[in-house]
mmCIF file with all atom_site columns, C-alpha atoms in Angstrom:
data_model
loop_
_atom_site.group_PDB
_atom_site.id
_atom_site.type_symbol
_atom_site.label_atom_id
_atom_site.label_alt_id
_atom_site.label_comp_id
_atom_site.label_asym_id
_atom_site.label_entity_id
_atom_site.label_seq_id
_atom_site.pdbx_PDB_ins_code
_atom_site.Cartn_x
_atom_site.Cartn_y
_atom_site.Cartn_z
_atom_site.occupancy
_atom_site.B_iso_or_equiv
_atom_site.pdbx_formal_charge
_atom_site.auth_seq_id
_atom_site.auth_comp_id
_atom_site.auth_asym_id
_atom_site.auth_atom_id
_atom_site.pdbx_PDB_model_num
ATOM 1   C CA . MET A 1 1   ? 58.678  101.727 47.148 1.00 60.00 ? 1   MET A CA 1
ATOM 2   C CA . GLU A 1 2   ? 61.806  101.054 49.242 1.00 67.00 ? 2   GLU A CA 1
ATOM 3   C CA . GLN A 1 3   ? 60.962  97.321  49.292 1.00 68.00 ? 3   GLN A CA 1
ATOM 4   C CA . ILE A 1 4   ? 60.590  97.294  45.458 1.00 71.00 ? 4   ILE A CA 1
ATOM 5   C CA . SER A 1 5   ? 63.964  98.960  44.951 1.00 73.00 ? 5   SER A CA 1
ATOM 6   C CA . LYS A 1 6   ? 65.578  96.511  47.354 1.00 72.00 ? 6   LYS A CA 1
ATOM 7   C CA . ILE A 1 7   ? 64.148  93.580  45.427 1.00 72.00 ? 7   ILE A CA 1
ATOM 8   C CA . LEU A 1 8   ? 65.258  95.009  42.085 1.00 70.00 ? 8   LEU A CA 1
ATOM 9   C CA . ASN A 1 9   ? 68.765  95.726  43.382 1.00 70.00 ? 9   ASN A CA 1
ATOM 10  C CA . HIS A 1 10  ? 69.149  92.239  44.812 1.00 68.00 ? 10  HIS A CA 1
ATOM 11  C CA . PHE A 1 11  ? 67.484  90.421  41.848 1.00 71.00 ? 11  PHE A CA 1
ATOM 12  C CA . PRO A 1 12  ? 68.137  92.609  38.792 1.00 69.00 ? 12  PRO A CA 1
ATOM 13  C CA . LEU A 1 13  ? 67.020  89.893  36.325 1.00 73.00 ? 13  LEU A CA 1
ATOM 14  C CA . LEU A 1 14  ? 63.540  89.680  37.910 1.00 76.00 ? 14  LEU A CA 1
ATOM 15  C CA . ILE A 1 15  ? 61.222  92.134  36.186 1.00 76.00 ? 15  ILE A CA 1
ATOM 16  C CA . PRO A 1 16  ? 57.907  93.237  37.767 1.00 79.00 ? 16  PRO A CA 1
ATOM 17  C CA . SER A 1 17  ? 54.687  94.022  35.972 1.00 79.00 ? 17  SER A CA 1
ATOM 18  C CA . THR A 1 18  ? 53.434  97.570  36.295 1.00 78.00 ? 18  THR A CA 1
ATOM 19  C CA . ASP A 1 19  ? 51.284  96.704  39.359 1.00 79.00 ? 19  ASP A CA 1
ATOM 20  C CA . PHE A 1 20  ? 53.989  94.470  40.928 1.00 76.00 ? 20  PHE A CA 1
ATOM 21  C CA . LYS A 1 21  ? 51.709  91.461  41.006 1.00 80.00 ? 21  LYS A CA 1
ATOM 22  C CA . LEU A 1 22  ? 53.630  89.360  38.538 1.00 79.00 ? 22  LEU A CA 1
ATOM 23  C CA . TRP A 1 23  ? 57.439  89.127  38.484 1.00 79.00 ? 23  TRP A CA 1
ATOM 24  C CA . SER A 1 24  ? 59.137  87.285  35.575 1.00 82.00 ? 24  SER A CA 1
ATOM 25  C CA . GLY A 1 25  ? 62.739  86.704  34.743 1.00 82.00 ? 25  GLY A CA 1
ATOM 26  C CA . SER A 1 26  ? 65.678  84.764  36.094 1.00 80.00 ? 26  SER A CA 1
ATOM 27  C CA . ILE A 1 27  ? 67.405  84.262  39.428 1.00 77.00 ? 27  ILE A CA 1
ATOM 28  C CA . PHE A 1 28  ? 70.734  82.649  40.157 1.00 74.00 ? 28  PHE A CA 1
ATOM 29  C CA . PHE A 1 29  ? 70.607  79.518  42.299 1.00 68.00 ? 29  PHE A CA 1
ATOM 30  C CA . LYS A 1 30  ? 73.598  77.263  42.823 1.00 67.00 ? 30  LYS A CA 1
ATOM 31  C CA . ASP A 1 31  ? 75.529  79.088  40.036 1.00 71.00 ? 31  ASP A CA 1
ATOM 32  C CA . GLU A 1 32  ? 72.752  78.507  37.448 1.00 74.00 ? 32  GLU A CA 1
ATOM 33  C CA . GLU A 1 33  ? 70.456  81.012  35.880 1.00 78.00 ? 33  GLU A CA 1
ATOM 34  C CA . ILE A 1 34  ? 66.896  79.770  36.419 1.00 78.00 ? 34  ILE A CA 1
ATOM 35  C CA . PRO A 1 35  ? 63.817  81.128  34.598 1.00 83.00 ? 35  PRO A CA 1
ATOM 36  C CA . ILE A 1 36  ? 61.061  81.879  37.069 1.00 81.00 ? 36  ILE A CA 1
ATOM 37  C CA . SER A 1 37  ? 57.770  83.610  37.344 1.00 82.00 ? 37  SER A CA 1
ATOM 38  C CA . ILE A 1 38  ? 56.302  84.783  40.703 1.00 81.00 ? 38  ILE A CA 1
ATOM 39  C CA . SER A 1 39  ? 52.700  85.757  41.246 1.00 82.00 ? 39  SER A CA 1
ATOM 40  C CA . THR A 1 40  ? 51.968  88.093  44.220 1.00 81.00 ? 40  THR A CA 1
ATOM 41  C CA . PRO A 1 41  ? 48.261  89.022  43.876 1.00 80.00 ? 41  PRO A CA 1
ATOM 42  C CA . TYR A 1 42  ? 48.216  90.998  47.112 1.00 78.00 ? 42  TYR A CA 1
ATOM 43  C CA . PHE A 1 43  ? 51.674  92.667  46.855 1.00 76.00 ? 43  PHE A CA 1
ATOM 44  C CA . PRO A 1 44  ? 53.458  93.452  49.100 1.00 69.00 ? 44  PRO A CA 1
ATOM 45  C CA . SER A 1 45  ? 51.757  90.748  51.244 1.00 72.00 ? 45  SER A CA 1
ATOM 46  C CA . LEU A 1 46  ? 52.660  87.067  50.530 1.00 69.00 ? 46  LEU A CA 1
ATOM 47  C CA . ASN A 1 47  ? 48.994  86.018  50.717 1.00 73.00 ? 47  ASN A CA 1
ATOM 48  C CA . GLY A 1 48  ? 48.193  83.995  47.551 1.00 76.00 ? 48  GLY A CA 1
ATOM 49  C CA . PHE A 1 49  ? 51.891  83.904  46.630 1.00 74.00 ? 49  PHE A CA 1
ATOM 50  C CA . SER A 1 50  ? 52.900  81.363  43.908 1.00 77.00 ? 50  SER A CA 1
ATOM 51  C CA . ILE A 1 51  ? 56.047  80.462  42.043 1.00 76.00 ? 51  ILE A CA 1
ATOM 52  C CA . MET A 1 52  ? 56.113  78.998  38.501 1.00 77.00 ? 52  MET A CA 1
ATOM 53  C CA . CYS A 1 53  ? 59.347  77.257  37.472 1.00 75.00 ? 53  CYS A CA 1
ATOM 54  C CA . SER A 1 54  ? 60.600  74.069  35.883 1.00 75.00 ? 54  SER A CA 1
ATOM 55  C CA . ALA A 1 55  ? 59.355  70.862  37.365 1.00 70.00 ? 55  ALA A CA 1
ATOM 56  C CA . ASP A 1 56  ? 62.792  69.622  38.517 1.00 67.00 ? 56  ASP A CA 1
ATOM 57  C CA . LEU A 1 57  ? 63.125  72.654  40.812 1.00 70.00 ? 57  LEU A CA 1
ATOM 58  C CA . GLU A 1 58  ? 59.634  72.427  42.228 1.00 66.00 ? 58  GLU A CA 1
ATOM 59  C CA . ASN A 1 59  ? 60.492  69.962  44.993 1.00 66.00 ? 59  ASN A CA 1
ATOM 60  C CA . ASP A 1 60  ? 63.473  71.959  46.147 1.00 65.00 ? 60  ASP A CA 1
ATOM 61  C CA . ILE A 1 61  ? 61.457  75.154  46.259 1.00 62.00 ? 61  ILE A CA 1
ATOM 62  C CA . GLN A 1 62  ? 58.513  73.428  47.990 1.00 62.00 ? 62  GLN A CA 1
ATOM 63  C CA . GLN A 1 63  ? 60.790  72.122  50.724 1.00 62.00 ? 63  GLN A CA 1
ATOM 64  C CA . SER A 1 64  ? 62.324  75.601  51.220 1.00 61.00 ? 64  SER A CA 1
ATOM 65  C CA . CYS A 1 65  ? 58.851  77.255  51.220 1.00 59.00 ? 65  CYS A CA 1
ATOM 66  C CA . SER A 1 66  ? 57.423  74.819  53.786 1.00 58.00 ? 66  SER A CA 1
ATOM 67  C CA . SER A 1 67  ? 60.169  75.622  56.277 1.00 56.00 ? 67  SER A CA 1
ATOM 68  C CA . TYR A 1 68  ? 59.694  79.418  55.846 1.00 54.00 ? 68  TYR A CA 1
ATOM 69  C CA . LYS A 1 69  ? 57.507  81.053  58.523 1.00 56.00 ? 69  LYS A CA 1
ATOM 70  C CA . VAL A 1 70  ? 56.214  84.626  58.084 1.00 52.00 ? 70  VAL A CA 1
ATOM 71  C CA . ASP A 1 71  ? 56.867  86.374  61.380 1.00 51.00 ? 71  ASP A CA 1
ATOM 72  C CA . ARG A 1 72  ? 55.631  89.779  60.380 1.00 49.00 ? 72  ARG A CA 1
ATOM 73  C CA . GLU A 1 73  ? 53.455  90.993  57.584 1.00 49.00 ? 73  GLU A CA 1
ATOM 74  C CA . ASN A 1 74  ? 56.158  93.342  56.419 1.00 46.00 ? 74  ASN A CA 1
ATOM 75  C CA . ASP A 1 75  ? 58.714  90.598  55.703 1.00 58.00 ? 75  ASP A CA 1
ATOM 76  C CA . GLY A 1 76  ? 57.309  90.553  52.192 1.00 58.00 ? 76  GLY A CA 1
ATOM 77  C CA . LEU A 1 77  ? 58.633  89.284  48.884 1.00 60.00 ? 77  LEU A CA 1
ATOM 78  C CA . GLY A 1 78  ? 62.156  90.640  49.188 1.00 62.00 ? 78  GLY A CA 1
ATOM 79  C CA . HIS A 1 79  ? 62.820  88.880  52.478 1.00 61.00 ? 79  HIS A CA 1
ATOM 80  C CA . PHE A 1 80  ? 61.274  85.677  51.127 1.00 61.00 ? 80  PHE A CA 1
ATOM 81  C CA . LEU A 1 81  ? 63.403  85.680  47.998 1.00 63.00 ? 81  LEU A CA 1
ATOM 82  C CA . GLU A 1 82  ? 66.536  86.328  50.075 1.00 62.00 ? 82  GLU A CA 1
ATOM 83  C CA . TYR A 1 83  ? 65.557  83.399  52.275 1.00 59.00 ? 83  TYR A CA 1
ATOM 84  C CA . LEU A 1 84  ? 65.243  81.105  49.222 1.00 59.00 ? 84  LEU A CA 1
ATOM 85  C CA . GLN A 1 85  ? 68.566  82.199  47.804 1.00 57.00 ? 85  GLN A CA 1
ATOM 86  C CA . SER A 1 86  ? 71.300  81.452  50.328 1.00 52.00 ? 86  SER A CA 1
ATOM 87  C CA . LYS A 1 87  ? 74.556  83.412  50.355 1.00 43.00 ? 87  LYS A CA 1
ATOM 88  C CA . GLU A 1 88  ? 76.607  80.547  48.942 1.00 42.00 ? 88  GLU A CA 1
ATOM 89  C CA . ALA A 1 89  ? 74.102  80.054  46.164 1.00 48.00 ? 89  ALA A CA 1
ATOM 90  C CA . LEU A 1 90  ? 74.468  83.632  44.790 1.00 50.00 ? 90  LEU A CA 1
ATOM 91  C CA . GLY A 1 91  ? 75.801  84.044  41.278 1.00 56.00 ? 91  GLY A CA 1
ATOM 92  C CA . GLU A 1 92  ? 78.296  86.657  40.189 1.00 60.00 ? 92  GLU A CA 1
ATOM 93  C CA . THR A 1 93  ? 77.250  90.213  40.761 1.00 66.00 ? 93  THR A CA 1
ATOM 94  C CA . ILE A 1 94  ? 78.035  93.070  38.404 1.00 71.00 ? 94  ILE A CA 1
ATOM 95  C CA . THR A 1 95  ? 80.811  94.149  40.783 1.00 76.00 ? 95  THR A CA 1
ATOM 96  C CA . ASP A 1 96  ? 82.387  90.690  40.642 1.00 73.00 ? 96  ASP A CA 1
ATOM 97  C CA . VAL A 1 97  ? 82.307  90.718  36.832 1.00 72.00 ? 97  VAL A CA 1
ATOM 98  C CA . PHE A 1 98  ? 83.777  94.260  36.767 1.00 76.00 ? 98  PHE A CA 1
ATOM 99  C CA . ASN A 1 99  ? 86.600  93.238  39.169 1.00 78.00 ? 99  ASN A CA 1
ATOM 100 C CA . VAL A 1 100 ? 87.545  90.247  36.959 1.00 78.00 ? 100 VAL A CA 1
ATOM 101 C CA . PHE A 1 101 ? 87.442  92.492  33.838 1.00 76.00 ? 101 PHE A CA 1
ATOM 102 C CA . GLN A 1 102 ? 89.584  95.107  35.612 1.00 81.00 ? 102 GLN A CA 1
ATOM 103 C CA . THR A 1 103 ? 92.159  92.407  36.695 1.00 82.00 ? 103 THR A CA 1
ATOM 104 C CA . LEU A 1 104 ? 92.349  91.146  33.082 1.00 81.00 ? 104 LEU A CA 1
ATOM 105 C CA . VAL A 1 105 ? 92.844  94.631  31.725 1.00 80.00 ? 105 VAL A CA 1
ATOM 106 C CA . ASN A 1 106 ? 95.548  95.328  34.289 1.00 80.00 ? 106 ASN A CA 1
ATOM 107 C CA . SER A 1 107 ? 97.336  92.113  33.382 1.00 82.00 ? 107 SER A CA 1
ATOM 108 C CA . PHE A 1 108 ? 97.905  93.579  29.828 1.00 80.00 ? 108 PHE A CA 1
ATOM 109 C CA . GLN A 1 109 ? 99.306  96.875  31.195 1.00 84.00 ? 109 GLN A CA 1
ATOM 110 C CA . ASP A 1 110 ? 102.957 95.728  30.688 1.00 84.00 ? 110 ASP A CA 1
ATOM 111 C CA . PHE A 1 111 ? 102.190 94.768  27.065 1.00 82.00 ? 111 PHE A CA 1
ATOM 112 C CA . TRP A 1 112 ? 100.692 98.181  26.331 1.00 80.00 ? 112 TRP A CA 1
ATOM 113 C CA . GLU A 1 113 ? 103.612 100.042 27.888 1.00 85.00 ? 113 GLU A CA 1
ATOM 114 C CA . ALA A 1 114 ? 106.111 97.958  25.809 1.00 86.00 ? 114 ALA A CA 1
ATOM 115 C CA . TYR A 1 115 ? 103.966 98.615  22.772 1.00 84.00 ? 115 TYR A CA 1
ATOM 116 C CA . ASP A 1 116 ? 103.926 102.372 23.372 1.00 86.00 ? 116 ASP A CA 1
ATOM 117 C CA . SER A 1 117 ? 107.676 102.358 23.891 1.00 87.00 ? 117 SER A CA 1
ATOM 118 C CA . LEU A 1 118 ? 108.250 100.562 20.635 1.00 87.00 ? 118 LEU A CA 1
ATOM 119 C CA . LYS A 1 119 ? 105.828 102.649 18.718 1.00 84.00 ? 119 LYS A CA 1
ATOM 120 C CA . SER A 1 120 ? 107.541 105.847 19.841 1.00 86.00 ? 120 SER A CA 1
ATOM 121 C CA . CYS A 1 121 ? 111.023 104.562 18.803 1.00 86.00 ? 121 CYS A CA 1
ATOM 122 C CA . THR A 1 122 ? 110.138 103.099 15.343 1.00 83.00 ? 122 THR A CA 1
ATOM 123 C CA . TRP A 1 123 ? 109.014 104.440 12.063 1.00 79.00 ? 123 TRP A CA 1
ATOM 124 C CA . LEU A 1 124 ? 106.419 102.709 10.002 1.00 72.00 ? 124 LEU A CA 1
ATOM 125 C CA . ILE A 1 125 ? 106.662 103.056 6.250  1.00 75.00 ? 125 ILE A CA 1
ATOM 126 C CA . ASP A 1 126 ? 103.396 102.753 4.540  1.00 73.00 ? 126 ASP A CA 1
ATOM 127 C CA . PRO A 1 127 ? 103.966 101.771 0.911  1.00 74.00 ? 127 PRO A CA 1
ATOM 128 C CA . GLU A 1 128 ? 100.577 102.948 -0.234 1.00 74.00 ? 128 GLU A CA 1
ATOM 129 C CA . HIS A 1 129 ? 101.164 106.629 0.730  1.00 61.00 ? 129 HIS A CA 1
#
């Protein structure tokens, strides 16, 4: 179960079937969201493992897969996916998006302080009431 939660935390757009033998969704690779489907018939083992994706990515993935060697049986799917997705190829995380949002909100802080100051010092006359 720990391995499954690690995979889901690292790849939140990759959704498993109820028996964890088919994973469908998207991963970020080189700042692109790529639709992918992964079959793991003997989960958590990588025996019989297959990846279904667009044809233009097939060669890149085959080259990466051929250079990957399973040292231990418990390396599993999570370690393999992390191997395929290098650190520089990671897309934005939720934390990154939140930090950008927070920076943008903070940049408007001076505006809202000036607005509150003007609002407290002025009277608005509503002609309808």
